[in-house]
Amino acid sequence: MNRIALITGVTGQDGSYLSEFLLEKDYEVHGIIRRSSVDYRERIAHLEGHPRFHLHYGDLGDSMSLMSVIGSVRPDEIYNLAAQSHVQVSFDVPENTADIDATGVLRVLEAVRLCGLGESCRIYQASTSELYGKVEEVPQNENTPFHPYSPYAVAKQYGFWIVKEYREAYGMFCCSGILFNHESERRGETFVTRKITLAAARIAQGRQDRLYLGNLSSLRDWGYARDYVECMWLILQNKKPEDYVIATGVQHSVREFCQLAFHYAGMELEFTGEGMEEKGIDKKSGKVLVEVSPDFYRPTDVVNLWGDPSKARKELGWNPVKTSFEELVRLMVEHDMKKVSMERAKEQIRTNLEEYLEKGIIK
Ligand code: NAP
Ligand code: GDD
């Protein structure tokens, strides 16, 4: 019998990589999707039609849909990845963020319990380094105190504690992976890394003039999402349910990410000025390619995330530096250079076709 996994947030960056990973391990993979007016699920389109890949409509804000899917699928493992995952957006939609990222976790746990799966089903909760927020120690490990610093982080803090509570109160096998930022070619386009790699590719190909960013000095521990989903699985294969920090142990600034991404796109950036006046200038042409905009500053910003993955390395045998920072940035830029070339080629073909139709060359 194949093991059965249920993934919430299956259409997201991590959900798509985790689906691939579990299918390779012979799992029967079920995913929960939301109804949308545009029904194109880009990140998982290549998996649709796979005989062991199934999708169900549901929503983390809707207990009945969760009960219905969990009760019928009866999973051995649940990966709760669904969330309003954008920190800046959580300042604009704090109530929805709390409903999905906090109460949503409770809905999943209760659905498992009420469906009679409390003893058999293992649950992974997508916790976050944002819990450390206004950091109280550097680097951060499993014993570092939390200091959440955004509506997103406060909601995720509830998720973390309710998982711990269900573990202790009901003896359920539920754990949190405290994951530091992880990126990829599939990263949402408004997170800083992808925003930078796409802009570098567009600027290199003459499709954009300038990139506007917020806090360039913010520090992150960036890893590769494809490597991190393995750890989610390892956490659920463990003998005991425990929480783990998942990080690379290496820290860089947004400015450094930018310089490296532009380098791989064929431009060398030099930063001059400070604060809102700081600018990234192309050394060769002298053109300003990066500017700071107040639009991308947050009311409270987390500026010093740096994880210590020693526990995961020792107890789960996980390799935190499988993909280096340099390799990650290169992968993302190469992907986006191709994406922008394809967009240009498609536009050219469309323009040619329109011209031929107009001139009656084709009908
Ligand atoms: P993502 O790309 O933004 O994906 C989020 C997923 O959640 C999408 O599939 C989205 O569906 C789904 N979702 C949102 N609201 C939902 C709702 N009400 N009901 C059902 N599904 C809903 O995020 P990600 O980067 O893959 O991250 C996965 C999880 O890890 C999130 O919980 C995030 O907070 C957490 N996390 C991420 C990182 C990171 O660096 N990536 C680090 C630590 C923790 P749609 O496609 O329909 O929008
Ligand atoms: N998004 C964005 N856009 N961030 C910018 C920009 C910009 O133009 N300019 C500077 N930044 C800074 C932000 O202020 C923040 O300090 C840092 O870049 C990273 O921002 P994001 O890429 O949006 O990620 P995040 O760290 O806030 O949140 C991500 O990682 C968390 C784990 O630490 C998300 O994936 C969360 O879901 C996840 O929990």
Coordinates of C-alpha atoms and ligand atoms in Angstrom, one line a residue:
M1 CA 0.0 0.0 0.0
N2 CA 1.3 3.5 -0.8
R3 CA 1.4 5.9 2.0
I4 CA -1.1 8.8 1.8
A5 CA -0.1 12.4 2.2
L6 CA -2.4 15.4 2.2
I7 CA -0.9 18.9 1.4
T8 CA -2.6 22.2 2.1
G9 CA -1.1 25.0 0.0
V10 CA -0.2 22.5 -2.8
T11 CA -0.3 25.3 -5.4
G12 CA 2.4 27.3 -3.6
Q13 CA 6.2 27.2 -4.0
D14 CA 6.8 24.6 -1.3
G15 CA 3.6 22.6 -2.0
S16 CA 4.7 22.0 -5.6
Y17 CA 8.2 20.8 -4.7
L18 CA 6.9 18.7 -1.8
S19 CA 4.3 17.0 -4.2
E20 CA 7.2 16.1 -6.6
F21 CA 9.3 14.8 -3.7
L22 CA 6.5 12.6 -2.2
L23 CA 5.4 11.2 -5.6
E24 CA 9.0 10.1 -6.1
K25 CA 8.8 8.4 -2.8
D26 CA 5.7 6.5 -4.1
Y27 CA 3.2 8.4 -1.9
E28 CA -0.4 8.9 -3.0
V29 CA -0.5 12.7 -2.9
H30 CA -3.7 14.7 -2.3
G31 CA -3.7 18.5 -2.4
I32 CA -6.2 21.1 -1.2
I33 CA -6.9 23.9 -3.7
R34 CA -9.0 27.0 -3.6
R35 CA -11.5 27.9 -6.3
S36 CA -10.2 30.8 -8.3
S37 CA -11.7 32.6 -11.3
V38 CA -8.4 31.8 -13.2
D39 CA -8.1 28.1 -13.0
Y40 CA -4.5 27.8 -14.1
R41 CA -2.3 26.3 -11.5
E42 CA 1.2 27.0 -12.9
R43 CA 3.4 25.4 -10.3
I44 CA 1.6 22.0 -10.3
A45 CA 0.3 21.9 -13.9
H46 CA 2.9 19.3 -14.8
L47 CA 1.6 17.0 -12.1
E48 CA -2.1 17.1 -13.0
G49 CA -3.1 13.8 -14.6
H50 CA -0.5 11.8 -12.6
P51 CA -2.3 8.7 -11.4
R52 CA -1.1 9.2 -7.7
F53 CA -1.8 13.0 -7.7
H54 CA -5.3 14.2 -6.6
L55 CA -6.8 17.6 -6.0
H56 CA -9.7 18.6 -3.8
Y57 CA -11.4 21.9 -3.3
G58 CA -11.2 23.3 0.2
D59 CA -10.2 26.3 2.2
L60 CA -8.3 26.8 5.5
G61 CA -11.1 29.2 6.5
D62 CA -13.8 26.5 6.0
S63 CA -13.9 23.7 8.7
M64 CA -16.5 21.7 6.8
S65 CA -14.4 21.4 3.7
L66 CA -11.4 20.4 5.8
M67 CA -13.4 17.7 7.7
S68 CA -14.8 16.4 4.4
V69 CA -11.4 16.1 2.7
I70 CA -9.5 14.8 5.7
G71 CA -12.4 12.3 6.5
S72 CA -12.5 10.9 3.0
V73 CA -8.7 10.9 2.2
R74 CA -7.7 9.6 5.6
P75 CA -4.1 10.6 5.2
D76 CA -1.1 9.1 7.0
E77 CA 0.6 12.5 6.9
I78 CA -0.6 16.0 6.5
Y79 CA 1.7 18.9 5.5
N80 CA -0.1 22.2 6.5
L81 CA 1.6 24.7 4.1
A82 CA -1.4 26.8 3.3
A83 CA -1.1 30.4 4.5
Q84 CA -1.3 34.1 3.6
S85 CA 2.4 34.0 3.5
H86 CA 3.4 37.6 2.6
V87 CA 4.6 39.6 5.6
Q88 CA 4.1 43.0 4.1
V89 CA 0.6 42.0 2.9
S90 CA -0.3 40.9 6.5
F91 CA -0.3 44.6 7.5
D92 CA -3.0 45.2 4.9
V93 CA -5.1 42.1 5.6
P94 CA -4.4 41.3 9.3
E95 CA -7.8 39.7 10.0
N96 CA -7.6 37.3 7.1
T97 CA -4.0 36.5 8.0
A98 CA -5.0 35.6 11.5
D99 CA -8.0 33.5 10.3
I100 CA -5.9 31.4 7.9
D101 CA -2.4 31.4 9.5
A102 CA -3.6 31.0 13.2
T103 CA -7.2 29.6 13.3
G104 CA -6.6 27.6 10.1
V105 CA -4.0 25.5 11.9
L106 CA -6.5 24.8 14.7
R107 CA -9.1 23.8 12.1
V108 CA -6.7 21.2 10.6
L109 CA -5.8 19.8 14.0
E110 CA -9.4 19.5 15.1
A111 CA -10.5 18.0 11.8
V112 CA -7.9 15.3 12.2
R113 CA -9.0 14.6 15.8
L114 CA -12.7 14.6 15.0
C115 CA -12.2 12.3 12.0
G116 CA -10.7 9.8 14.5
L117 CA -7.2 10.1 13.0
G118 CA -5.5 11.6 16.1
E119 CA -3.4 8.5 16.7
S120 CA -2.5 7.6 13.2
C121 CA -2.0 10.8 11.2
R122 CA 1.2 12.8 11.5
I123 CA 1.0 16.5 11.0
Y124 CA 3.7 19.0 9.8
Q125 CA 3.1 22.6 10.4
A126 CA 4.9 25.3 8.3
S127 CA 6.3 27.5 11.1
T128 CA 8.7 30.3 10.3
S129 CA 11.8 32.2 11.4
E130 CA 9.6 35.3 11.5
L131 CA 8.7 34.0 15.0
Y132 CA 12.1 35.3 16.1
G133 CA 11.2 38.7 14.6
K134 CA 12.9 41.4 16.6
V135 CA 15.6 39.0 17.4
E136 CA 16.7 38.4 20.9
E137 CA 19.8 36.3 19.9
V138 CA 22.0 35.7 16.8
P139 CA 22.0 33.1 15.3
Q140 CA 18.6 31.7 16.2
N141 CA 18.1 28.1 17.3
E142 CA 15.2 26.0 18.8
N143 CA 15.7 27.6 22.2
T144 CA 15.8 31.3 21.1
P145 CA 12.9 33.2 22.5
F146 CA 10.2 34.4 20.0
H147 CA 9.5 38.0 19.4
P148 CA 7.0 38.2 16.5
Y149 CA 7.1 41.5 14.7
S150 CA 4.2 41.5 12.2
P151 CA 0.6 40.4 12.0
Y152 CA 1.8 37.4 10.0
A153 CA 4.3 36.4 12.7
V154 CA 1.8 36.9 15.5
A155 CA -0.6 34.6 13.6
K156 CA 2.1 32.0 13.0
Q157 CA 3.0 32.1 16.7
Y158 CA -0.5 30.9 17.5
G159 CA 0.0 28.1 14.9
F160 CA 3.2 27.1 16.6
W161 CA 1.7 26.9 20.1
I162 CA -1.5 25.2 19.1
V163 CA 0.5 22.4 17.5
K164 CA 2.6 22.0 20.6
E165 CA -0.6 22.0 22.7
Y166 CA -2.2 19.2 20.6
R167 CA 1.0 17.2 20.9
E168 CA 1.0 17.5 24.7
A169 CA -2.8 17.4 25.4
Y170 CA -3.8 14.6 23.0
G171 CA -0.4 12.9 22.3
M172 CA -0.8 13.7 18.6
F173 CA 2.3 13.4 16.3
C174 CA 2.3 17.0 15.2
C175 CA 5.5 19.2 14.7
S176 CA 6.7 22.5 13.5
G177 CA 9.5 23.1 11.1
I178 CA 10.8 26.6 11.9
L179 CA 11.9 27.3 8.3
F180 CA 14.1 30.3 7.4
N181 CA 13.6 32.0 4.0
H182 CA 13.8 29.6 1.1
E183 CA 13.6 30.6 -2.5
S184 CA 13.5 29.1 -5.9
E185 CA 12.6 29.6 -9.6
R186 CA 9.0 29.1 -8.3
R187 CA 9.1 31.8 -5.6
G188 CA 6.2 34.3 -5.7
E189 CA 7.2 37.4 -7.7
T190 CA 6.6 39.9 -4.9
F191 CA 9.1 38.3 -2.4
V192 CA 12.4 40.2 -2.5
T193 CA 14.6 37.6 -4.1
R194 CA 12.3 36.8 -7.1
K195 CA 11.5 40.5 -7.5
I196 CA 15.3 41.1 -7.9
T197 CA 16.1 38.1 -10.2
L198 CA 13.1 39.0 -12.5
A199 CA 14.1 42.7 -12.6
A200 CA 17.8 41.9 -13.3
A201 CA 16.7 39.7 -16.2
R202 CA 14.3 42.3 -17.5
I203 CA 16.8 45.1 -17.2
A204 CA 19.5 43.0 -18.9
Q205 CA 17.1 42.5 -21.9
G206 CA 15.9 46.1 -22.1
R207 CA 12.4 45.3 -20.7
Q208 CA 12.7 47.4 -17.5
D209 CA 14.6 50.5 -16.6
R210 CA 14.9 50.4 -12.8
L211 CA 14.2 48.3 -9.8
Y212 CA 12.6 49.9 -6.6
L213 CA 13.3 48.1 -3.3
G214 CA 12.8 48.8 0.4
N215 CA 15.3 48.0 3.2
L216 CA 18.5 47.0 1.4
S217 CA 20.4 46.3 4.7
S218 CA 17.9 43.6 5.9
L219 CA 19.7 40.3 6.5
R220 CA 18.4 36.9 5.7
D221 CA 19.4 33.2 5.8
W222 CA 18.4 32.2 2.3
G223 CA 18.2 28.5 1.3
Y224 CA 16.8 26.6 -1.7
A225 CA 13.1 25.5 -1.4
R226 CA 13.8 22.2 -3.2
D227 CA 16.2 21.2 -0.5
Y228 CA 13.9 22.3 2.3
V229 CA 10.9 20.1 1.5
E230 CA 13.1 17.0 2.2
C231 CA 13.4 18.3 5.7
M232 CA 9.6 18.6 6.1
W233 CA 9.3 14.9 5.3
L234 CA 12.3 13.9 7.6
I235 CA 10.6 15.7 10.5
L236 CA 7.5 13.4 10.1
Q237 CA 9.7 10.2 9.8
N238 CA 11.4 10.9 13.1
K239 CA 10.8 8.6 16.1
K240 CA 9.5 11.4 18.3
P241 CA 7.4 14.5 17.3
E242 CA 9.8 17.5 17.7
D243 CA 10.3 21.0 16.3
Y244 CA 13.3 21.9 14.2
V245 CA 15.0 25.0 12.9
I246 CA 15.7 24.6 9.1
A247 CA 18.3 27.1 7.8
T248 CA 21.6 27.2 6.0
G249 CA 23.6 28.9 8.7
V250 CA 24.8 31.6 6.2
Q251 CA 23.5 35.2 6.2
H252 CA 23.5 37.8 3.4
S253 CA 21.9 41.3 3.0
V254 CA 19.3 42.2 0.3
R255 CA 22.0 44.5 -1.2
E256 CA 24.4 41.5 -1.5
F257 CA 21.6 39.4 -3.1
C258 CA 21.0 42.2 -5.6
Q259 CA 24.7 42.6 -6.5
L260 CA 25.0 38.9 -7.2
A261 CA 21.8 38.6 -9.2
F262 CA 22.8 41.5 -11.4
H263 CA 26.3 40.0 -11.8
Y264 CA 24.8 36.8 -13.1
A265 CA 22.6 38.9 -15.5
G266 CA 25.8 40.5 -16.8
M267 CA 25.9 43.8 -14.9
E268 CA 28.2 44.9 -12.0
L269 CA 26.4 47.1 -9.5
E270 CA 28.0 49.6 -7.1
F271 CA 25.9 51.0 -4.2
T272 CA 26.4 54.6 -3.2
G273 CA 24.5 56.8 -0.7
E274 CA 22.6 55.9 2.4
G275 CA 19.0 55.1 3.5
M276 CA 16.4 56.4 1.1
E277 CA 19.1 58.1 -1.0
E278 CA 21.0 54.8 -1.6
K279 CA 21.3 53.8 -5.3
G280 CA 22.7 50.8 -7.2
I281 CA 24.7 52.1 -10.2
D282 CA 25.8 50.0 -13.2
K283 CA 29.6 50.4 -13.2
K284 CA 29.9 50.2 -16.9
S285 CA 27.2 52.6 -18.1
G286 CA 26.9 54.8 -14.9
K287 CA 23.1 54.3 -15.1
V288 CA 21.1 54.1 -11.9
L289 CA 19.5 50.6 -11.9
V290 CA 18.3 50.3 -8.3
E291 CA 16.6 52.9 -6.1
V292 CA 15.0 52.8 -2.7
S293 CA 11.2 53.5 -2.4
P294 CA 9.3 54.0 0.9
D295 CA 6.5 51.9 -0.6
F296 CA 8.5 48.7 0.3
Y297 CA 9.2 49.6 3.9
R298 CA 7.2 47.9 6.6
P299 CA 5.7 49.4 9.8
T300 CA 8.0 46.9 11.7
D301 CA 10.7 45.0 9.8
V302 CA 12.6 41.9 10.7
V303 CA 16.2 42.7 9.9
N304 CA 18.5 40.0 11.3
L305 CA 17.5 36.4 10.6
W306 CA 20.2 33.8 10.8
G307 CA 19.5 30.2 11.6
D308 CA 21.5 27.6 13.4
P309 CA 20.5 24.2 11.8
S310 CA 22.7 22.0 14.1
K311 CA 19.8 20.1 15.6
A312 CA 18.4 19.1 12.1
R313 CA 21.9 18.2 10.9
K314 CA 22.6 16.0 13.9
E315 CA 19.2 14.4 14.5
L316 CA 17.7 14.2 11.0
G317 CA 21.0 13.9 9.0
W318 CA 19.9 16.8 6.8
N319 CA 22.5 18.7 4.8
P320 CA 21.8 22.4 5.2
V321 CA 24.3 23.5 2.5
K322 CA 23.4 21.2 -0.4
T323 CA 22.8 24.3 -2.6
S324 CA 25.0 27.3 -1.8
F325 CA 23.7 30.9 -1.8
E326 CA 25.7 31.6 -5.0
E327 CA 24.2 28.5 -6.7
L328 CA 20.6 29.6 -5.6
V329 CA 21.0 33.1 -7.0
R330 CA 22.5 31.7 -10.3
L331 CA 19.6 29.2 -10.7
M332 CA 17.0 31.9 -10.2
V333 CA 18.7 34.4 -12.6
E334 CA 19.2 31.7 -15.3
H335 CA 15.6 30.7 -15.0
D336 CA 14.3 34.3 -15.2
M337 CA 16.7 35.2 -18.2
K338 CA 15.0 32.4 -20.1
K339 CA 11.5 33.4 -19.0
V340 CA 12.1 37.0 -20.2
S341 CA 13.5 35.8 -23.5
M342 CA 10.5 33.6 -24.0
E343 CA 8.1 36.5 -23.3
R344 CA 10.0 38.6 -25.8
A345 CA 9.9 35.9 -28.5
K346 CA 6.1 35.3 -27.9
E347 CA 5.5 39.1 -28.2
Q348 CA 7.5 39.2 -31.5
I349 CA 5.5 36.2 -32.9
R350 CA 2.2 37.9 -31.9
T351 CA 3.3 41.2 -33.6
N352 CA 4.3 39.4 -36.7
L353 CA 1.0 37.4 -36.9
E354 CA -1.0 40.6 -36.4
E355 CA 0.9 42.3 -39.2
Y356 CA 0.4 39.3 -41.6
L357 CA -3.3 39.2 -40.7
E358 CA -3.7 43.0 -41.4
K359 CA -1.9 42.7 -44.7
G360 CA -3.9 39.7 -45.7
I361 CA -0.7 37.6 -46.0
I362 CA -2.5 35.0 -43.8
K363 CA -6.2 34.6 -43.2
Ligands
NAP1 P1 3.2 30.4 -1.1 O1 3.9 30.2 -2.3 O2 2.6 31.8 -0.8 O3 1.9 29.4 -1.0 C1 0.9 29.5 -0.1 C2 -0.1 28.4 -0.4 O4 -1.2 28.6 0.5 C3 -0.8 28.6 -1.8 O5 -1.0 27.3 -2.3 C4 -2.1 29.2 -1.5 O6 -3.1 29.0 -2.5 C5 -2.4 28.6 -0.2 N1 -3.5 29.3 0.6 C6 -3.5 30.5 1.0 N2 -4.6 30.8 1.6 C7 -5.4 29.7 1.7 C8 -6.6 29.3 2.2 N3 -7.4 30.2 2.8 N4 -7.1 28.0 2.0 C9 -6.3 27.1 1.4 N5 -5.1 27.4 0.8 C10 -4.6 28.7 1.0 O7 4.0 30.0 0.2 P2 5.3 29.1 0.3 O8 6.5 30.0 0.2 O9 5.2 27.9 -0.5 O10 5.3 28.7 1.9 C11 4.6 27.6 2.4 C12 4.3 27.7 3.8 O11 5.5 27.9 4.5 C13 3.5 29.0 4.2 O12 2.7 28.6 5.3 C14 4.5 30.0 4.7 O13 4.0 30.9 5.6 C15 5.5 29.1 5.3 N6 6.9 29.5 5.3 C16 7.5 29.9 4.1 C17 8.8 30.3 4.1 C18 9.5 30.7 2.8 O14 10.6 31.3 2.9 N7 9.0 30.3 1.6 C19 9.6 30.3 5.3 C20 9.0 29.9 6.5 C21 7.6 29.5 6.5 P3 -3.4 29.9 -3.8 O15 -2.4 29.4 -4.8 O16 -4.8 29.6 -4.1 O17 -3.1 31.3 -3.4
GDD2 N1 9.1 41.8 -0.5 C1 10.0 42.7 -0.5 N2 10.0 43.6 -1.5 N3 10.9 42.8 0.5 C2 11.8 43.7 0.5 C3 11.9 44.7 -0.5 C4 10.9 44.6 -1.6 O1 10.9 45.4 -2.5 N4 12.9 45.5 -0.3 C5 13.5 45.1 0.8 N5 12.9 44.0 1.3 C6 13.2 43.3 2.6 C7 12.0 43.2 3.5 O2 11.8 44.4 4.3 C8 12.5 42.0 4.4 O3 13.3 42.5 5.4 C9 13.3 41.2 3.4 O4 13.6 42.0 2.3 C10 12.7 39.9 3.0 O5 11.4 40.1 2.5 P1 10.5 39.0 1.7 O6 11.3 38.5 0.6 O7 9.2 39.6 1.5 O8 10.4 37.8 2.8 P2 10.1 37.8 4.4 O9 11.4 37.5 5.1 O10 9.4 39.0 4.8 O11 9.1 36.6 4.5 C11 9.4 35.4 3.9 O12 10.2 34.5 4.7 C12 9.5 34.2 6.0 C13 10.6 33.3 6.7 O13 11.5 34.2 7.4 C14 8.0 34.7 3.6 O14 8.2 33.6 2.8 C15 7.3 34.3 4.8 O15 6.1 33.5 4.5 C16 8.3 33.4 5.7 O16 7.7 33.0 6.9

